Tab-separated table of C-alpha atoms in Angstrom:
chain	number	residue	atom	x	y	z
J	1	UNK	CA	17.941	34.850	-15.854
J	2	UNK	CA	20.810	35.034	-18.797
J	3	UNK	CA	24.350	35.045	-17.483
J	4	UNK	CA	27.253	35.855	-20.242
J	5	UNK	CA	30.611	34.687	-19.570
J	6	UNK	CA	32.490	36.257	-22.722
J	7	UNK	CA	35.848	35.714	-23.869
J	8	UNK	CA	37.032	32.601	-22.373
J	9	UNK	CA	39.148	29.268	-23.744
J	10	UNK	CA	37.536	26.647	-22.722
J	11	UNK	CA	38.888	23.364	-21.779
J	12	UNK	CA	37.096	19.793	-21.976
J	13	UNK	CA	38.575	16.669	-21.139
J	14	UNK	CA	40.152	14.672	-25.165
J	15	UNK	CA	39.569	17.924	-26.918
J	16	UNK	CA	41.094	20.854	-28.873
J	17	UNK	CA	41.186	24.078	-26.424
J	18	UNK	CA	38.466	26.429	-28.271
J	19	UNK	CA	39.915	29.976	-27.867
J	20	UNK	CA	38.029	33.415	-27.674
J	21	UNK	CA	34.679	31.846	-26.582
J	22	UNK	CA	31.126	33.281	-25.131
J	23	UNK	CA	29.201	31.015	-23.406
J	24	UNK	CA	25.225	31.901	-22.422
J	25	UNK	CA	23.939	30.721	-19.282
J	26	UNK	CA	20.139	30.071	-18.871
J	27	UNK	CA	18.944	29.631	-15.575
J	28	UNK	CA	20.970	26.838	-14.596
J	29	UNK	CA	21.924	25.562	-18.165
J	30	UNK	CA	24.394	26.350	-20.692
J	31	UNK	CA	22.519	27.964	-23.164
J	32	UNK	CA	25.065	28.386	-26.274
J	33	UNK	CA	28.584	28.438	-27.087
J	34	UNK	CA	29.890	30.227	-29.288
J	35	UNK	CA	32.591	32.402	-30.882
J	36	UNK	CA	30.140	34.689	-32.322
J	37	UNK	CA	28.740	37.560	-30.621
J	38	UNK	CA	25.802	37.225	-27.648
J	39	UNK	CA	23.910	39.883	-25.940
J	40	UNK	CA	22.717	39.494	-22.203
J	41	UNK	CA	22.071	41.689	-19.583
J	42	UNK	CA	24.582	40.045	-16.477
J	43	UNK	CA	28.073	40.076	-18.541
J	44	UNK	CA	31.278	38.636	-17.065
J	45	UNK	CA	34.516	39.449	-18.987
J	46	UNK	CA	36.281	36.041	-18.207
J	47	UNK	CA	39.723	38.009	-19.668
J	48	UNK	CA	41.064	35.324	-21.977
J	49	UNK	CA	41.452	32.669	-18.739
J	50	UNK	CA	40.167	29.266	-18.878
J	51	UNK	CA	36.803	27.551	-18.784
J	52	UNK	CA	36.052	24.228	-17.239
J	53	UNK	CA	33.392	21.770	-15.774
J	54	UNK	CA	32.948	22.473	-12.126
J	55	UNK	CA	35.074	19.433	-10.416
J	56	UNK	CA	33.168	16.390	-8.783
J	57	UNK	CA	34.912	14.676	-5.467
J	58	UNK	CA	33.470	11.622	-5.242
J	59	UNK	CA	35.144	10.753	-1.883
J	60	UNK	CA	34.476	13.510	0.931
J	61	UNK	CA	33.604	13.609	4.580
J	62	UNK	CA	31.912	17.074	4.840
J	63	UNK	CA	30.729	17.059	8.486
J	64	UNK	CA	34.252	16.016	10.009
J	65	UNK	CA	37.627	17.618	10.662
J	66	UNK	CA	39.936	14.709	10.874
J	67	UNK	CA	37.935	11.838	13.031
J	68	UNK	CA	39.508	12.302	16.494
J	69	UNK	CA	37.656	10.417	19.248
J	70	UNK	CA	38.583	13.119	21.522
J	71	UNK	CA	36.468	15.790	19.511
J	72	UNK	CA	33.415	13.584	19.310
J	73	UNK	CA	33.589	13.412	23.340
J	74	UNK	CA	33.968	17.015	24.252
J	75	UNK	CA	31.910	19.058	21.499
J	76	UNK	CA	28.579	19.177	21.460
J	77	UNK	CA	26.279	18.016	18.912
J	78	UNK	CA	25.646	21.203	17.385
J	79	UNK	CA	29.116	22.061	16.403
J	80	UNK	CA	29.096	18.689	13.979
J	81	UNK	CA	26.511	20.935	11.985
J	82	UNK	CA	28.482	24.291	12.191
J	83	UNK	CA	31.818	22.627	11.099
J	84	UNK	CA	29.832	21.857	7.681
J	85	UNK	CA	29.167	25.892	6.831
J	86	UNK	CA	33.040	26.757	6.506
J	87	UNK	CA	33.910	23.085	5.261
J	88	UNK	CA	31.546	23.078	2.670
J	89	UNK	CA	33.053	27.153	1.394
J	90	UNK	CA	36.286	25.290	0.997
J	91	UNK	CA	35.208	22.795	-0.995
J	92	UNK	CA	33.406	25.339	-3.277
J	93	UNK	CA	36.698	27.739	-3.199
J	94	UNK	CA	38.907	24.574	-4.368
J	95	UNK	CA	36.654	24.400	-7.439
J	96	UNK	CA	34.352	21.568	-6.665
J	97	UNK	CA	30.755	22.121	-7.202
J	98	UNK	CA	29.328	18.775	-6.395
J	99	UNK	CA	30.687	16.419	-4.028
J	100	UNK	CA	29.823	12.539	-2.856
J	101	UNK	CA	30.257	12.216	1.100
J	102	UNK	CA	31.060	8.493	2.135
J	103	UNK	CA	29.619	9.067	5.485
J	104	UNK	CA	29.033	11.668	8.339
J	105	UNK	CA	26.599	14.134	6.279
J	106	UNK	CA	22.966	13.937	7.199
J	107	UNK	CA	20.207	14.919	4.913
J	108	UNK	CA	20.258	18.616	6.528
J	109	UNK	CA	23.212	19.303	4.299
J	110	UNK	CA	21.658	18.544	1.414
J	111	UNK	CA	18.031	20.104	1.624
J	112	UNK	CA	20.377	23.455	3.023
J	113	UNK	CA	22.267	23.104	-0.143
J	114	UNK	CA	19.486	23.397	-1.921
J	115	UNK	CA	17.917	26.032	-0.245
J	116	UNK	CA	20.788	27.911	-0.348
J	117	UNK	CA	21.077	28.500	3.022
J	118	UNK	CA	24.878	29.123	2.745
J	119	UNK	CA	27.514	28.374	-0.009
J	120	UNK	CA	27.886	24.404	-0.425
J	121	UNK	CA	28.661	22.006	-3.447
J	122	UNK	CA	25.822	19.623	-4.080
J	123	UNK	CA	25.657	16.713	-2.496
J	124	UNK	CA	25.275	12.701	-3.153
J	125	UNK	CA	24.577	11.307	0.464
J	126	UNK	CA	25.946	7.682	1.956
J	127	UNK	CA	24.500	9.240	5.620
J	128	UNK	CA	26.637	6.886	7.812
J	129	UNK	CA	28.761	3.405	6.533
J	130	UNK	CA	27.609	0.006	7.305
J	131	UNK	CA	30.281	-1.433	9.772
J	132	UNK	CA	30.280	-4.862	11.002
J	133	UNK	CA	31.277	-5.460	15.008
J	134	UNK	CA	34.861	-4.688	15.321
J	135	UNK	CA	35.152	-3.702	11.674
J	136	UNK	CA	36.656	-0.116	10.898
J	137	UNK	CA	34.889	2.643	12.296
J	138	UNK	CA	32.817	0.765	14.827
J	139	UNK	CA	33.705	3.450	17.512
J	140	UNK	CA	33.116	1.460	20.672
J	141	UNK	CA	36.338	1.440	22.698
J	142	UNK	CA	37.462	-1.130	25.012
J	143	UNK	CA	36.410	1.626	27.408
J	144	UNK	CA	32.491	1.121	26.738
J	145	UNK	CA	32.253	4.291	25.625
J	146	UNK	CA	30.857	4.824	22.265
J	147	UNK	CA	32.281	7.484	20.167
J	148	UNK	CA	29.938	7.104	17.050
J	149	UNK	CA	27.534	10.382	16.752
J	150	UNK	CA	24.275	9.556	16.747
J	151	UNK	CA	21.139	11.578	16.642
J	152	UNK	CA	17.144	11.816	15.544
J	153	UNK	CA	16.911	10.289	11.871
J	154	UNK	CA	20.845	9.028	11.499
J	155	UNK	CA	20.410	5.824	11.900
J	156	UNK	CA	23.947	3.850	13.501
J	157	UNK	CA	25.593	1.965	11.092
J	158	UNK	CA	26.830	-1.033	13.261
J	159	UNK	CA	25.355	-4.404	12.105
J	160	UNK	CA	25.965	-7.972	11.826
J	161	UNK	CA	24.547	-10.819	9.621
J	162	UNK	CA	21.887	-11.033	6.750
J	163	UNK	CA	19.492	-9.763	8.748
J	164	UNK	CA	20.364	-6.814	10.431
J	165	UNK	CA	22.824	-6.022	7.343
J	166	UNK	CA	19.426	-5.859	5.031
J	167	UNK	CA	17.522	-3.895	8.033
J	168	UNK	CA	20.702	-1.820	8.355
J	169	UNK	CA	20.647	-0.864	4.406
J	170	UNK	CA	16.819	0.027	4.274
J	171	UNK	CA	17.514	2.476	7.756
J	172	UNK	CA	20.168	4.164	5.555
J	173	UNK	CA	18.290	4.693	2.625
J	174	UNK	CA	15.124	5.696	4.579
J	175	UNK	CA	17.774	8.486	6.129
J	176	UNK	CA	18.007	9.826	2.891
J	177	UNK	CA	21.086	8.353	1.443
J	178	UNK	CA	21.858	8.368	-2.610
J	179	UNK	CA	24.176	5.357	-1.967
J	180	UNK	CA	25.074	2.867	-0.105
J	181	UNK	CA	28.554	3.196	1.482
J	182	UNK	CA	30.443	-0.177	3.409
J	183	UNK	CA	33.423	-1.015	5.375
J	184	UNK	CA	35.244	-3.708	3.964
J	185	UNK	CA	38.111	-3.729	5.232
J	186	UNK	CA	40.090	-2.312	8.557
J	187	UNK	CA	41.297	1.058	8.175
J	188	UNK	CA	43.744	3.504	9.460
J	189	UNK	CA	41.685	5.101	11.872
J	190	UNK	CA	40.102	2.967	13.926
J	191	UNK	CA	42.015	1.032	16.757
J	192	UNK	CA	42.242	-2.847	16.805
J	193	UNK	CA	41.876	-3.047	12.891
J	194	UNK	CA	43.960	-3.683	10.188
J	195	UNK	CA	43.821	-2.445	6.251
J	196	UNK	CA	45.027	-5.869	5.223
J	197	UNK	CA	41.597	-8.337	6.580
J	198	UNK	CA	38.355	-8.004	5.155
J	199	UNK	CA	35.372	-7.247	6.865
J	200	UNK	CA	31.711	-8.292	6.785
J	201	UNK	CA	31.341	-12.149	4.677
J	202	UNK	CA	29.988	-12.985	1.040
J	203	UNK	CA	26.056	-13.769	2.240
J	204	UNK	CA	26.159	-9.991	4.181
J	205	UNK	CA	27.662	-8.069	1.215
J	206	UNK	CA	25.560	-9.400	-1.715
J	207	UNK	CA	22.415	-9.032	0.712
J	208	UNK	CA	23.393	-5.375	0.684
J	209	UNK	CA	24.247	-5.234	-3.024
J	210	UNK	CA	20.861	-6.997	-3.675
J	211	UNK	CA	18.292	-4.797	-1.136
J	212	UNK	CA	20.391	-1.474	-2.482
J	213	UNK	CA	19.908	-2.465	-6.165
J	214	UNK	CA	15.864	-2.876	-5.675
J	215	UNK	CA	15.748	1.065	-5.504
J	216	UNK	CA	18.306	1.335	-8.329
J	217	UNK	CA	21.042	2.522	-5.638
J	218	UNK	CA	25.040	1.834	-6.125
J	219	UNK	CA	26.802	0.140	-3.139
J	220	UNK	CA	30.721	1.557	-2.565
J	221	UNK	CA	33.238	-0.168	-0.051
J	222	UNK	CA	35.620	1.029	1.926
J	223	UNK	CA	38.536	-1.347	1.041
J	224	UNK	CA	42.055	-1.369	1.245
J	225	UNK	CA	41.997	-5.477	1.821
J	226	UNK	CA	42.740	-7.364	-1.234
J	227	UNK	CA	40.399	-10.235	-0.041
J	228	UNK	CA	37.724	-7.699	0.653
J	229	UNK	CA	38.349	-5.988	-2.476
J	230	UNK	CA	37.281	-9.254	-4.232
J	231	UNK	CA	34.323	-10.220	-2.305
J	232	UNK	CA	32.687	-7.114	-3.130
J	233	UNK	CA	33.705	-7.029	-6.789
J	234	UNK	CA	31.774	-10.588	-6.872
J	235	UNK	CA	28.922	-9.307	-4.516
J	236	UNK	CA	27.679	-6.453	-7.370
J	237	UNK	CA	29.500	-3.774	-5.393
J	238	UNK	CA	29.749	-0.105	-8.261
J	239	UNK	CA	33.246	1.184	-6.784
J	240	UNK	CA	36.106	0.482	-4.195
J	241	UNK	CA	37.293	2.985	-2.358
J	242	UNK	CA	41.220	3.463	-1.677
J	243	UNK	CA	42.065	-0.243	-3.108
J	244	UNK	CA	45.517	0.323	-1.724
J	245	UNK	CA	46.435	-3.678	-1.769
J	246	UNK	CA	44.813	-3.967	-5.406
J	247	UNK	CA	47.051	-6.254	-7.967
J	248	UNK	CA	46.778	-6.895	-11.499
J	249	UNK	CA	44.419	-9.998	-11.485
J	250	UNK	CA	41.769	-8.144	-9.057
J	251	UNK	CA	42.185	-4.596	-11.350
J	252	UNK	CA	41.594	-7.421	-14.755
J	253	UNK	CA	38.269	-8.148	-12.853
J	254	UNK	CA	37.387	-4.939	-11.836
J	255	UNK	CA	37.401	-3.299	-15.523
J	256	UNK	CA	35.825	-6.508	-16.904
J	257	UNK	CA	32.824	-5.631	-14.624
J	258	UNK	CA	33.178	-2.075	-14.871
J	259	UNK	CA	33.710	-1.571	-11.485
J	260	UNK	CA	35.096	2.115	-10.444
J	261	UNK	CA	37.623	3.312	-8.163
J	262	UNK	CA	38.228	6.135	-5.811
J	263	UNK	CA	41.403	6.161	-5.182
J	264	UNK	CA	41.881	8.992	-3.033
J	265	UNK	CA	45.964	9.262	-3.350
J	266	UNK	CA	45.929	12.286	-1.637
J	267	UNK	CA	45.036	11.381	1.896
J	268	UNK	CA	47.965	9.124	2.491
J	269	UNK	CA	50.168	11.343	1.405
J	270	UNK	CA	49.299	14.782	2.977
J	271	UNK	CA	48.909	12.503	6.471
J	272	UNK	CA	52.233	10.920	5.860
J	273	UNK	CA	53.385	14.481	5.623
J	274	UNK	CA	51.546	16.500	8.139
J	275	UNK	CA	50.919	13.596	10.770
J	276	UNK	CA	48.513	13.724	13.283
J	277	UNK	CA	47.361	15.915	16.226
J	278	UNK	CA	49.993	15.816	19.170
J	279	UNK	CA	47.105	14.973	21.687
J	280	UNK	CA	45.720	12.108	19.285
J	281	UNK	CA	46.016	9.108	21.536
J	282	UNK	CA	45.842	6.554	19.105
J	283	UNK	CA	48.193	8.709	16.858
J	284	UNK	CA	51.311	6.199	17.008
J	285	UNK	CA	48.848	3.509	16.501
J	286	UNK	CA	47.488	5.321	13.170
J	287	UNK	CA	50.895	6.669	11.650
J	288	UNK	CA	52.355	2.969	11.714
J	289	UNK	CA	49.640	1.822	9.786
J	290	UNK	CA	49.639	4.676	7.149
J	291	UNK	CA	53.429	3.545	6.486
J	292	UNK	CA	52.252	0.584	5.457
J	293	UNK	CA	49.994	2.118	3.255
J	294	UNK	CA	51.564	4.594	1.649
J	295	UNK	CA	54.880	2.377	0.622
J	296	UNK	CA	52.763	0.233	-1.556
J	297	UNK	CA	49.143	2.424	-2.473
J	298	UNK	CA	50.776	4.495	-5.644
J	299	UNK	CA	52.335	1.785	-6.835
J	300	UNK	CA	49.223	-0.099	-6.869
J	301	UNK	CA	47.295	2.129	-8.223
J	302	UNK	CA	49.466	2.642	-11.115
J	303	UNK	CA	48.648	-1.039	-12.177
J	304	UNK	CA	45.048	-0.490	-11.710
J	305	UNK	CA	45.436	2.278	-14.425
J	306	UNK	CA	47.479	0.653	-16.655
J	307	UNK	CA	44.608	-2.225	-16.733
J	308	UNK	CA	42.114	0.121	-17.611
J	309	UNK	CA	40.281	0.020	-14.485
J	310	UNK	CA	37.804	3.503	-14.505
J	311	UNK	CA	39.941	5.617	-11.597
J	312	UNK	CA	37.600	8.678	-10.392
J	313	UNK	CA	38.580	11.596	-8.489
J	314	UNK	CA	37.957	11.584	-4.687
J	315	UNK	CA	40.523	12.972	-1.915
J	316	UNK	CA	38.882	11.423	1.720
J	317	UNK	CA	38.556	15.394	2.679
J	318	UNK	CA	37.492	15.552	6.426
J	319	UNK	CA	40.356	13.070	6.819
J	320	UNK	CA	42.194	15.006	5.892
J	321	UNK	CA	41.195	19.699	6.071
J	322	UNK	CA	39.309	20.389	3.214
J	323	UNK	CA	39.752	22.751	0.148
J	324	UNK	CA	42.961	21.043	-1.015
J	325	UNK	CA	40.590	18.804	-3.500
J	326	UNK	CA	42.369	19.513	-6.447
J	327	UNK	CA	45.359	18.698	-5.176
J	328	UNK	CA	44.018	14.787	-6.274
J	329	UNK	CA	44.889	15.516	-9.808
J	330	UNK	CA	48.576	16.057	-9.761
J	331	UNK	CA	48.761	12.400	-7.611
J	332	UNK	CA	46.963	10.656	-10.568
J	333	UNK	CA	49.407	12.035	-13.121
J	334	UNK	CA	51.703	10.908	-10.473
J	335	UNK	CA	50.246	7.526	-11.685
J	336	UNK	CA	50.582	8.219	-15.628
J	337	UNK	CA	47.599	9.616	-16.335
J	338	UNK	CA	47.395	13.022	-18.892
J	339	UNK	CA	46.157	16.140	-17.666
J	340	UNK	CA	43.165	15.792	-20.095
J	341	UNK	CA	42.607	11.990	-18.210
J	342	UNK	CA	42.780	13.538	-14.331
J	343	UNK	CA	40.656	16.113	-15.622
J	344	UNK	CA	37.973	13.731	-17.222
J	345	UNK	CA	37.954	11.870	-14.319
J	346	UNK	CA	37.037	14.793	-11.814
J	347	UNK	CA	34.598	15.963	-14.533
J	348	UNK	CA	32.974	14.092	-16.818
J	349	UNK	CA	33.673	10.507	-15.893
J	350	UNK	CA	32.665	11.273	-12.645
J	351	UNK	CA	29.472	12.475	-13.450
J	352	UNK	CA	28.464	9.551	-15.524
J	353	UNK	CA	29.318	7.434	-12.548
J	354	UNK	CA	27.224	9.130	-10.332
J	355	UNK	CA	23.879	9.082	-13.300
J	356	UNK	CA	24.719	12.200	-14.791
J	357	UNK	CA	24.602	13.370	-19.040
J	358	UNK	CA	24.287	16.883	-18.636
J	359	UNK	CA	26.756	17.389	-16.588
J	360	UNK	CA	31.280	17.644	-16.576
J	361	UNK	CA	31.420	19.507	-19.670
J	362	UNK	CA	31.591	22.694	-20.833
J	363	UNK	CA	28.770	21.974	-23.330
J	364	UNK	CA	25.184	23.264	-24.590
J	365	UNK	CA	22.716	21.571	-22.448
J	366	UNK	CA	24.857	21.144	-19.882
J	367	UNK	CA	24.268	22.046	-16.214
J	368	UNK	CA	26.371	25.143	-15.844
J	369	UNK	CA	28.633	24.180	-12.772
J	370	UNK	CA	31.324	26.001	-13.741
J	371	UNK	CA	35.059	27.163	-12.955
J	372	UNK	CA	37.497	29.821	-14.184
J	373	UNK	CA	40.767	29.919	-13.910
J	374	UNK	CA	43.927	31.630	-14.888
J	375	UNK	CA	45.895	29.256	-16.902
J	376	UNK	CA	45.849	26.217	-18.633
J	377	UNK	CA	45.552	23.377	-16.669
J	378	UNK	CA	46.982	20.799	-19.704
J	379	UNK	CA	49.966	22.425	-19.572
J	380	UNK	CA	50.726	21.878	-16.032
J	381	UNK	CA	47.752	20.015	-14.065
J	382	UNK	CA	49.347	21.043	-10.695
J	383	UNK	CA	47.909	25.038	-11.494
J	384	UNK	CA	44.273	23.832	-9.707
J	385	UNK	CA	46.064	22.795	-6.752
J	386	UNK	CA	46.369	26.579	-5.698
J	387	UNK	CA	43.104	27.912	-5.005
J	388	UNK	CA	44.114	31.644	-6.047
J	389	UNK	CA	44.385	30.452	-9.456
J	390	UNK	CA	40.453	29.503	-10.097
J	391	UNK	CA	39.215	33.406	-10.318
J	392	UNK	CA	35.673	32.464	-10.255
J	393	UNK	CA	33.303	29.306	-9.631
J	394	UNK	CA	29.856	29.089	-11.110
J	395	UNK	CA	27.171	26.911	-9.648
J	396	UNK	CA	23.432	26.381	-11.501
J	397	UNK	CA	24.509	29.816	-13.369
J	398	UNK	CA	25.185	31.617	-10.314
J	399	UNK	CA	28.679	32.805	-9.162
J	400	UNK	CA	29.704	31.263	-5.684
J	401	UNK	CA	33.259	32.602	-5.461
């Protein structure tokens, strides 16, 4: 099937805007680009807007809708699934086309994604964190009940020591996961830990790093610990997530050993802003440690970019309600990056990171994941934060919105 999208700018990340553009899809691929003239059967007048690369959020939580313990307890199972359908539209409506969930989504997602059982962005899987006893997001309370959801072929991710850390991995994978996703460090949402300790020691991380990198799969953390930030930096991890206590010396050995990170400067700040659910029992508990956070994560994160440490677009959405993704972009030109930089790194730099050359440009050869929108996002970055403005989204050559 041949898809024309005629008379568009288009817009890639470090170069010159190319004005009055057609661009010929193939099947999923972008055929040509060109100024000159192209006939196809399935024409789209794209009306002089703007072309881009369909965004990547490399930090999402597709399955959830903000964490609560209370939720887990009364829904049933089913409605973990069903929350996915209208979460995942969101995404897609906010522009993103391909998204990489730290934990929660189950391989279900992805082979319905595929199938195209209903509108979703495509998927890299972690399938559920590895989280030591007491670490972040090991959701037995002091109650003895156990809020973690569990089911057929999603494996739990508690574990402790080499052994049952390098069991732990190989469950995950078996479940389908594209990567390898670990806690740390505390976190803001689970009781009786703090962001500031690290979690899990040296021997269990690099036997993670070492089992994951036998099948050529990346291993992320869950960090906001300086401490733990560095013991998984020396343990082979690919990327930190958050890194809210980062400092210069730890962001100097992160870029030395090309080590990403995900900063996800949005979910501090809309929770900061919006709070938490009145009947959230552990609410006070959770908003006292995101002050603590969000005083000191911007500012951190502007020294990580200053270093040159490789800073990719993710959000934490499922954290926080989804479809506000783009909203990332204006908080890292909060930091000092250019448009063209927040861009690249929800485009194309993400897409390298996660194995990808075909993909994060608006280029021949190039997958066509693919949004339009109705004014130039150099000019003012914040325009992709409002999902009216992108008129269309494009995924493998087919419109989605």
């Amino acid at each position: 099937m041949q898809t024309l999208i005629e008379n568009v700018n288009i817009i890639n990340p470090f170069e010159e805007v190319k004005t009055n553009q057609n661009v010929l899809i193939e099947g999923n691929v972008i055929k040509e680009v060109t100024a000159g003239k192209i006939k196809a059967d399935n024409v789209i007048d794209g009306e002089d807007n703007y072309l881009l690369s369909g965004f990547i959020d490399c930090h999402t939580h597709i399955f959830a809708k903000g964490f609560h313990k209370e939720e887990n307890m009364a829904n049933p199972l089913g409605l973990h699934f069903y929350n996915a359908v209208p979460h995942a539209l969101q995404t897609v409506n906010a522009g993103v086309t391909t998204i990489r969930d730290c934990g929660s989504a189950d391989l279900s997602f992805k082979l319905a994604q595929q199938r195209k059982l209903f509108t979703a962005p495509k998927i890299h899987l972690s399938i559920t964190p590895l989280v030591m006893t007491g670490g972040h997001f090991d959701l037995l309370l002091p109650s003895g009940w156990d809020m973690e959801i569990i089911y057929p072929g999603f494996p739990k991710g508690r574990c402790d020591g080499v052994e049952e850390v390098l069991k732990k991995t190989r469950e995950v994978r078996r479940a389908g996961a594209d990567f390898i996703k670990v806690m740390a460090s505390g976190g803001v949402l689970t009781t009786n830990t703090s962001p500031e300790f690290a979690q899990f020691n040296k021997k269990e991380l690099k036997t993670i790093v070492n089992e994951a990198k036998a099948t050529n799969m990346k291993v992320s953390a869950h960090c906001h610990s300086l401490k733990g930030m560095n013991n998984c930096i020396d343990a082979g991890f690919s990327s930190i997530e958050h890194g809210t206590f980062i400092d210069r010396k730890t962001s100097q050995k992160m870029a030395e050993k090309n080590v990403s990170l995900v900063a996800t400067l949005l979910v501090h700040q809309f929770l900061a802003k919006n709070g938490f659910p009145a009947w959230d029992s552990y609410a006070a508990e959770k908003t006292a440690k995101l002050k603590e956070i969000v005083k000191v994560h911007k500012e951190n994160i502007s020294v990580a970019y200053e270093v040159g440490v490789n800073i990719l677009m993710g959000t934490d959405s499922g954290v926080i309600p989804h479809g506000h993704n783009l909203e990332e972009l204006t908080h890292l030109t909060d930091i000092g990056m250019s448009a063209d930089e927040a861009i690249a790194a929800g485009t194309v730099r993400s897409a390298e990171f996660l194995g990808f050359d075909n993909l994060g440009l608006v280029k021949e050869n190039y997958t066509a994941d693919l949004i339009l929108v109705n004014s130039n996002p150099l000019d003012d970055v914040s325009v992709l934060s409002n999902n009216d403005n992108i008129l269309k989204v494009i995924q493998d050559g087919f419109v989605v919105k």
